[in-house]
GROMACS .gro file of C-alpha atoms in nm:
model
  343
    1MET     CA    1   3.034   4.001  -4.179
    2SER     CA    2   2.794   4.189  -4.401
    3SER     CA    3   2.646   4.018  -4.706
    4ILE     CA    4   2.538   4.141  -5.046
    5ARG     CA    5   2.179   4.114  -4.924
    6ASP     CA    6   2.256   4.357  -4.640
    7VAL     CA    7   2.393   4.606  -4.892
    8ALA     CA    8   2.082   4.568  -5.108
    9GLU     CA    9   1.853   4.636  -4.814
   10ARG     CA   10   2.043   4.946  -4.707
   11ALA     CA   11   2.061   5.084  -5.063
   12ARG     CA   12   1.692   4.990  -5.122
   13VAL     CA   13   1.766   4.798  -5.443
   14ALA     CA   14   1.756   4.437  -5.560
   15VAL     CA   15   2.045   4.203  -5.489
   16SER     CA   16   2.100   4.167  -5.864
   17THR     CA   17   2.145   4.545  -5.894
   18VAL     CA   18   2.409   4.543  -5.620
   19SER     CA   19   2.590   4.260  -5.798
   20ALA     CA   20   2.581   4.445  -6.131
   21ALA     CA   21   2.707   4.769  -5.976
   22LEU     CA   22   2.995   4.614  -5.783
   23ASN     CA   23   3.100   4.356  -6.041
   24GLY     CA   24   3.047   4.561  -6.356
   25THR     CA   25   2.836   4.298  -6.531
   26ARG     CA   26   2.580   4.550  -6.665
   27PRO     CA   27   2.523   4.927  -6.657
   28VAL     CA   28   2.371   5.079  -6.344
   29ALA     CA   29   2.246   5.438  -6.313
   30ALA     CA   30   2.509   5.668  -6.162
   31ASP     CA   31   2.301   5.775  -5.861
   32THR     CA   32   2.205   5.415  -5.787
   33ARG     CA   33   2.569   5.306  -5.813
   34ARG     CA   34   2.675   5.580  -5.571
   35ARG     CA   35   2.405   5.474  -5.324
   36ILE     CA   36   2.519   5.112  -5.347
   37GLU     CA   37   2.886   5.200  -5.305
   38GLN     CA   38   2.806   5.415  -5.003
   39ALA     CA   39   2.603   5.134  -4.846
   40ALA     CA   40   2.882   4.885  -4.910
   41ALA     CA   41   3.138   5.120  -4.755
   42GLU     CA   42   2.922   5.182  -4.447
   43LEU     CA   43   2.876   4.808  -4.397
   44GLY     CA   44   3.235   4.721  -4.472
   45TYR     CA   45   3.125   4.488  -4.750
   46ARG     CA   46   3.377   4.372  -5.009
   47PRO     CA   47   3.264   4.150  -5.295
   48SER     CA   48   3.425   3.810  -5.336
   49LEU     CA   49   3.697   3.803  -5.599
   50LEU     CA   50   3.584   3.455  -5.699
   51ALA     CA   51   3.224   3.567  -5.742
   52ARG     CA   52   3.331   3.867  -5.944
   53GLY     CA   53   3.544   3.647  -6.165
   54LEU     CA   54   3.264   3.401  -6.228
   55GLN     CA   55   3.024   3.678  -6.326
   56SER     CA   56   3.255   3.900  -6.529
   57LYS     CA   57   3.494   3.630  -6.652
   58ARG     CA   58   3.771   3.842  -6.505
   59THR     CA   59   3.956   3.800  -6.177
   60ARG     CA   60   4.092   4.155  -6.147
   61ILE     CA   61   4.424   4.001  -6.046
   62LEU     CA   62   4.749   4.103  -6.214
   63ALA     CA   63   5.078   3.915  -6.195
   64LEU     CA   64   5.405   4.105  -6.153
   65LEU     CA   65   5.681   3.881  -6.292
   66TYR     CA   66   6.006   3.974  -6.125
   67PRO     CA   67   6.311   3.747  -6.156
   68THR     CA   68   6.457   3.703  -5.809
   69PRO     CA   69   6.775   3.914  -5.779
   70ARG     CA   70   7.090   3.724  -5.685
   71SER     CA   71   7.116   3.923  -5.361
   72GLY     CA   72   6.741   3.904  -5.289
   73PHE     CA   73   6.479   4.177  -5.299
   74GLY     CA   74   6.609   4.506  -5.162
   75LEU     CA   75   6.453   4.845  -5.096
   76THR     CA   76   6.495   4.965  -5.454
   77GLU     CA   77   6.335   4.653  -5.602
   78MET     CA   78   6.044   4.659  -5.361
   79GLN     CA   79   5.963   5.021  -5.445
   80PHE     CA   80   5.878   4.909  -5.799
   81ALA     CA   81   5.647   4.639  -5.662
   82THR     CA   82   5.475   4.859  -5.404
   83GLY     CA   83   5.419   5.133  -5.664
   84ALA     CA   84   5.253   4.882  -5.896
   85ALA     CA   85   5.048   4.730  -5.614
   86GLU     CA   86   4.917   5.067  -5.494
   87ALA     CA   87   4.818   5.175  -5.845
   88ALA     CA   88   4.641   4.843  -5.903
   89ARG     CA   89   4.455   4.872  -5.574
   90GLU     CA   90   4.338   5.225  -5.653
   91LEU     CA   91   4.184   5.092  -5.975
   92GLY     CA   92   4.016   4.792  -5.813
   93TYR     CA   93   4.277   4.528  -5.895
   94HIS     CA   94   4.502   4.305  -5.690
   95LEU     CA   95   4.870   4.248  -5.768
   96LEU     CA   96   5.035   3.909  -5.733
   97LEU     CA   97   5.414   3.915  -5.705
   98SER     CA   98   5.545   3.612  -5.890
   99PRO     CA   99   5.923   3.568  -5.860
  100GLU     CA  100   6.073   3.383  -6.156
  101HIS     CA  101   6.332   3.109  -6.147
  102ALA     CA  102   6.511   2.894  -6.404
  103GLU     CA  103   6.244   2.859  -6.673
  104PRO     CA  104   6.053   3.190  -6.701
  105VAL     CA  105   5.851   3.093  -7.009
  106GLU     CA  106   5.738   2.765  -6.854
  107GLU     CA  107   5.640   2.949  -6.538
  108LEU     CA  108   5.448   3.198  -6.751
  109ARG     CA  109   5.275   2.914  -6.933
  110HIS     CA  110   5.168   2.762  -6.602
  111LEU     CA  111   5.061   3.093  -6.447
  112THR     CA  112   4.854   3.212  -6.742
  113GLY     CA  113   4.715   2.865  -6.805
  114LEU     CA  114   4.549   2.862  -6.464
  115GLY     CA  115   4.322   3.147  -6.569
  116LEU     CA  116   4.373   3.325  -6.238
  117VAL     CA  117   4.522   3.648  -6.374
  118ASP     CA  118   4.385   3.903  -6.620
  119GLY     CA  119   4.725   4.032  -6.729
  120VAL     CA  120   5.097   4.031  -6.665
  121LEU     CA  121   5.342   4.306  -6.572
  122LEU     CA  122   5.700   4.222  -6.672
  123MET     CA  123   6.009   4.347  -6.492
  124GLU     CA  124   6.383   4.301  -6.546
  125VAL     CA  125   6.328   4.309  -6.921
  126GLY     CA  126   6.601   4.192  -7.158
  127LEU     CA  127   6.667   4.343  -7.499
  128ASP     CA  128   6.556   4.015  -7.656
  129ASP     CA  129   6.310   3.892  -7.394
  130GLU     CA  130   6.151   3.557  -7.472
  131ARG     CA  131   5.867   3.624  -7.231
  132THR     CA  132   5.726   3.895  -7.457
  133GLU     CA  133   5.712   3.655  -7.753
  134PHE     CA  134   5.520   3.399  -7.548
  135LEU     CA  135   5.269   3.655  -7.417
  136LEU     CA  136   5.210   3.804  -7.763
  137GLU     CA  137   5.152   3.461  -7.915
  138ALA     CA  138   4.928   3.355  -7.627
  139GLY     CA  139   4.723   3.675  -7.650
  140VAL     CA  140   4.778   3.756  -7.283
  141PRO     CA  141   4.760   4.132  -7.207
  142PHE     CA  142   5.083   4.266  -7.060
  143SER     CA  143   5.296   4.575  -7.009
  144MET     CA  144   5.661   4.621  -6.921
  145ILE     CA  145   5.861   4.809  -6.663
  146GLY     CA  146   6.163   4.830  -6.888
  147ARG     CA  147   6.167   4.764  -7.263
  148THR     CA  148   6.298   4.530  -7.525
  149ARG     CA  149   6.528   4.628  -7.809
  150ASP     CA  150   6.228   4.706  -8.030
  151PRO     CA  151   5.910   4.727  -7.817
  152GLY     CA  152   5.690   4.816  -8.114
  153SER     CA  153   5.336   4.865  -7.986
  154ILE     CA  154   5.392   4.710  -7.642
  155ASP     CA  155   5.310   4.936  -7.345
  156TYR     CA  156   5.611   5.018  -7.128
  157ALA     CA  157   5.748   5.254  -6.864
  158ASP     CA  158   6.125   5.272  -6.839
  159ILE     CA  159   6.415   5.480  -6.714
  160ASP     CA  160   6.545   5.750  -6.944
  161PHE     CA  161   6.905   5.634  -6.942
  162ALA     CA  162   7.027   5.911  -7.172
  163ALA     CA  163   6.899   6.184  -6.940
  164THR     CA  164   7.019   5.994  -6.632
  165ALA     CA  165   7.373   5.950  -6.763
  166ALA     CA  166   7.388   6.313  -6.877
  167ALA     CA  167   7.287   6.434  -6.528
  168ALA     CA  168   7.542   6.208  -6.356
  169VAL     CA  169   7.826   6.316  -6.584
  170ALA     CA  170   7.727   6.683  -6.553
  171HIS     CA  171   7.743   6.649  -6.174
  172VAL     CA  172   8.092   6.500  -6.185
  173ALA     CA  173   8.223   6.741  -6.448
  174GLY     CA  174   8.070   7.034  -6.263
  175LEU     CA  175   8.280   6.944  -5.959
  176GLY     CA  176   8.590   6.965  -6.174
  177HIS     CA  177   8.661   6.597  -6.234
  178ARG     CA  178   8.829   6.521  -6.566
  179LYS     CA  179   8.808   6.142  -6.565
  180LEU     CA  180   8.515   5.918  -6.471
  181ALA     CA  181   8.506   5.542  -6.436
  182PHE     CA  182   8.185   5.342  -6.463
  183PHE     CA  183   8.134   5.003  -6.296
  184ASN     CA  184   7.841   4.847  -6.480
  185LEU     CA  185   7.638   4.545  -6.371
  186SER     CA  186   7.791   4.198  -6.368
  187ALA     CA  187   7.914   4.015  -6.677
  188ASP     CA  188   7.628   3.765  -6.664
  189ARG     CA  189   7.373   4.048  -6.685
  190HIS     CA  190   7.544   4.167  -7.001
  191ALA     CA  191   7.553   3.816  -7.142
  192ALA     CA  192   7.177   3.801  -7.089
  193ARG     CA  193   7.142   4.135  -7.271
  194TYR     CA  194   6.971   4.289  -6.970
  195GLY     CA  195   6.830   4.622  -7.087
  196PRO     CA  196   6.948   4.857  -6.808
  197ALA     CA  197   7.304   4.721  -6.816
  198VAL     CA  198   7.339   4.765  -7.191
  199ARG     CA  199   7.164   5.103  -7.211
  200ALA     CA  200   7.344   5.250  -6.910
  201GLY     CA  201   7.682   5.154  -7.053
  202THR     CA  202   7.601   5.307  -7.389
  203GLU     CA  203   7.459   5.630  -7.249
  204PHE     CA  204   7.731   5.692  -6.990
  205ALA     CA  205   7.996   5.658  -7.260
  206GLU     CA  206   7.810   5.902  -7.482
  207ALA     CA  207   7.752   6.150  -7.199
  208ALA     CA  208   8.122   6.147  -7.105
  209ARG     CA  209   8.221   6.198  -7.469
  210ALA     CA  210   7.978   6.489  -7.503
  211ALA     CA  211   8.112   6.647  -7.182
  212GLY     CA  212   8.472   6.611  -7.299
  213ILE     CA  213   8.597   6.416  -6.996
  214GLY     CA  214   8.800   6.096  -6.980
  215TYR     CA  215   8.603   5.777  -6.937
  216VAL     CA  216   8.671   5.413  -6.840
  217ASP     CA  217   8.401   5.146  -6.847
  218ASP     CA  218   8.552   4.798  -6.889
  219PHE     CA  219   8.462   4.681  -6.536
  220ARG     CA  220   8.156   4.470  -6.444
  221PRO     CA  221   8.171   4.368  -6.078
  222GLY     CA  222   7.870   4.188  -5.934
  223SER     CA  223   7.971   4.142  -5.571
  224ALA     CA  224   8.161   4.315  -5.293
  225ASP     CA  225   8.474   4.109  -5.358
  226GLU     CA  226   8.456   4.178  -5.732
  227GLY     CA  227   8.404   4.547  -5.657
  228ARG     CA  228   8.719   4.556  -5.444
  229GLN     CA  229   8.922   4.379  -5.712
  230ALA     CA  230   8.783   4.600  -5.988
  231PHE     CA  231   8.880   4.913  -5.797
  232GLU     CA  232   9.236   4.790  -5.751
  233ARG     CA  233   9.263   4.717  -6.123
  234LEU     CA  234   9.116   5.058  -6.202
  235VAL     CA  235   9.370   5.244  -5.989
  236ALA     CA  236   9.657   5.042  -6.133
  237ALA     CA  237   9.555   5.105  -6.494
  238HIS     CA  238   9.405   5.454  -6.462
  239PRO     CA  239   9.554   5.629  -6.158
  240ASP     CA  240   9.424   5.966  -6.274
  241THR     CA  241   9.060   5.861  -6.225
  242THR     CA  242   8.900   6.075  -5.953
  243ALA     CA  243   8.529   5.988  -5.988
  244LEU     CA  244   8.351   5.654  -6.003
  245ALA     CA  245   7.988   5.560  -6.074
  246VAL     CA  246   7.874   5.212  -5.964
  247MET     CA  247   7.554   5.030  -6.063
  248ASP     CA  248   7.574   4.736  -5.821
  249ASP     CA  249   7.521   4.814  -5.452
  250ASP     CA  250   7.728   4.514  -5.338
  251ALA     CA  251   8.014   4.620  -5.565
  252ALA     CA  252   8.003   4.964  -5.405
  253VAL     CA  253   8.062   4.800  -5.066
  254GLY     CA  254   8.381   4.646  -5.203
  255VAL     CA  255   8.492   4.978  -5.354
  256ILE     CA  256   8.454   5.155  -5.019
  257ALA     CA  257   8.656   4.880  -4.847
  258ALA     CA  258   8.931   4.906  -5.110
  259VAL     CA  259   8.944   5.284  -5.075
  260ALA     CA  260   8.984   5.253  -4.697
  261ALA     CA  261   9.249   4.982  -4.733
  262ARG     CA  262   9.462   5.222  -4.937
  263GLY     CA  263   9.432   5.487  -4.668
  264TRP     CA  264   9.217   5.707  -4.890
  265ARG     CA  265   8.899   5.887  -4.800
  266ILE     CA  266   8.568   5.947  -4.975
  267PRO     CA  267   8.510   6.209  -5.111
  268GLU     CA  268   8.853   6.367  -5.059
  269ASP     CA  269   9.032   6.108  -5.275
  270LEU     CA  270   8.740   5.972  -5.476
  271THR     CA  271   8.394   6.096  -5.565
  272LEU     CA  272   8.163   5.792  -5.558
  273LEU     CA  273   7.811   5.770  -5.707
  274LEU     CA  274   7.553   5.496  -5.705
  275VAL     CA  275   7.343   5.449  -6.019
  276LEU     CA  276   6.982   5.317  -6.003
  277SER     CA  277   6.980   5.293  -5.622
  278SER     CA  278   6.724   5.456  -5.398
  279ALA     CA  279   6.817   5.740  -5.165
  280ARG     CA  280   6.727   5.514  -4.871
  281VAL     CA  281   6.988   5.262  -4.986
  282ALA     CA  282   7.246   5.538  -5.036
  283GLU     CA  283   7.187   5.657  -4.680
  284MET     CA  284   7.297   5.318  -4.544
  285PHE     CA  285   7.653   5.371  -4.666
  286HIS     CA  286   7.922   5.563  -4.480
  287PRO     CA  287   7.964   5.823  -4.601
  288ARG     CA  288   7.613   5.872  -4.735
  289LEU     CA  289   7.654   5.819  -5.107
  290THR     CA  290   7.537   6.038  -5.390
  291THR     CA  291   7.293   5.843  -5.607
  292MET     CA  292   7.101   5.860  -5.929
  293GLU     CA  293   6.772   5.752  -5.773
  294PRO     CA  294   6.531   5.571  -6.006
  295PRO     CA  295   6.163   5.674  -6.003
  296SER     CA  296   6.083   5.321  -5.889
  297ALA     CA  297   5.737   5.366  -5.740
  298GLU     CA  298   5.628   5.593  -6.025
  299LEU     CA  299   5.747   5.345  -6.288
  300GLY     CA  300   5.572   5.061  -6.107
  301GLY     CA  301   5.251   5.261  -6.091
  302LEU     CA  302   5.274   5.360  -6.458
  303GLY     CA  303   5.328   5.000  -6.565
  304ALA     CA  304   5.026   4.881  -6.369
  305ARG     CA  305   4.802   5.161  -6.500
  306MET     CA  306   4.911   5.092  -6.858
  307LEU     CA  307   4.818   4.726  -6.818
  308ILE     CA  308   4.480   4.809  -6.667
  309ASP     CA  309   4.411   5.061  -6.943
  310ARG     CA  310   4.490   4.788  -7.194
  311LEU     CA  311   4.252   4.550  -7.018
  312GLU     CA  312   3.971   4.803  -7.011
  313GLY     CA  313   4.019   4.967  -7.350
  314ASP     CA  314   4.208   4.957  -7.675
  315GLY     CA  315   4.396   5.283  -7.723
  316PRO     CA  316   4.736   5.355  -7.875
  317PRO     CA  317   5.044   5.210  -7.700
  318ALA     CA  318   5.153   5.399  -7.389
  319GLN     CA  319   5.531   5.437  -7.372
  320ARG     CA  320   5.704   5.657  -7.113
  321LEU     CA  321   6.063   5.731  -7.017
  322LEU     CA  322   6.145   5.889  -6.680
  323PRO     CA  323   6.493   6.004  -6.572
  324CYS     CA  324   6.658   5.921  -6.243
  325ARG     CA  325   6.690   6.198  -5.986
  326LEU     CA  326   7.030   6.316  -5.864
  327VAL     CA  327   7.039   6.298  -5.485
  328VAL     CA  328   7.366   6.448  -5.366
  329GLY     CA  329   7.514   6.281  -5.061
  330ASP     CA  330   7.842   6.314  -4.875
  331SER     CA  331   8.048   6.129  -5.136
  332SER     CA  332   8.076   6.411  -5.392
  333ALA     CA  333   8.352   6.671  -5.386
  334PRO     CA  334   8.598   6.843  -5.622
  335PRO     CA  335   8.915   6.642  -5.691
  336ARG     CA  336   9.235   6.718  -5.507
  337GLU     CA  337   9.475   6.944  -5.688
  338GLY     CA  338   9.757   6.767  -5.874
  339GLU     CA  339   9.777   6.420  -6.025
  340ARG     CA  340   9.715   6.090  -5.850
  341THR     CA  341  10.006   5.853  -5.867
  342GLY     CA  342   9.823   5.542  -5.743
  343SER     CA  343  10.065   5.502  -5.453
   0.00000   0.00000   0.00000
C-alpha cells in the first residue's frame, strides 16, 4: 500500500504539504493541491480517517439516525440512506447508519459523546421530536429528512405533502371516481405524532374537499391482517367507495387479499394506490400498483448536503419540500358504471 511519503515524492513536495492538502489543516496553493491529488489518485492513496481527525479535530463521519421500521428496512427506506451516503461520499464524508431502538435520546447521547461523528442526520421525524431538543442543547450540528411541527432555523428536506395529495386526488378524480378512501399509517404512528402520518392525513382530506369528491379516512391499518379487516369495514360502511389510497405496504397486501376474497378485481372493481412507496415496491404487487413515489434518494442527498454545508459554513437555514411523483401502474381505471352495493 502506498504511503503519504510516496505521494510526497511523486508530487515533489514535503510530507507536511501533502498532509495539509489532503486533511485541510492549512491552505495549499491550488496548483500544488491538484498535483498532490493527482499523485494520490495515481498511487491509490487514501488518508487515514483517524489521522485526519487528529489533525483537523474532525472525523468527517456523519451519523444517519433511522428508527428501525417494524417490518425492517425495505427498498423505499434504503433509498433514503443510499442517497445520503452517496452525497456524503461525493463531499469527502462517510455516513454511518445508526438504527435507533427504545431510548433514542440516550442512544444519541452515547453516540455524540464518543466524539466519532461530526454531525447527525435525523430521519422519521415526529412533530414534537425530542431528539432535536437534545441536539440543539448539546450544540451538535444536524439536519432533518422530515420536519418537526415548527422547525424554525433547522435545516430540513421533506416531502411536499400538499402537492403529493393534490396529485393523487387529481389522478383519481380524473378517472371519474367520486369517492376516495385513505388508509393512513398505523394508530401507534399517529399516537407518536409521526410527521408524515399527520401531514398526509391533513392534506389528503383537504385535496379531496378541494376536488369536490367524497372522502373517508378513519382507517389506520399497520399490517396485512389489519389491512384486510379495514377494507371489509370500509366496504360495509361505504359501499360506494371506488378508489383507495394506502400508506402502509403491508396493509396493501391485506387489501388485495380482501378484494380477491370478495371475487372482485383490481382495477375493475377498485382503483388502488400506494402512497410514499417506491416504484420498485409497487412493481412487486399483482397487479402492478400505481404509487405516489417519494423522491427518497434526492431527499437523502439533500439532507446530507445541508448538514455538510452547516459543518463547513454558517449560512441561512436550508429548507426544501419535494413532491412525490405519480407512477401509474395497472391498478388505476375508471369506476364501473352504476352503484356498488357491497354484495
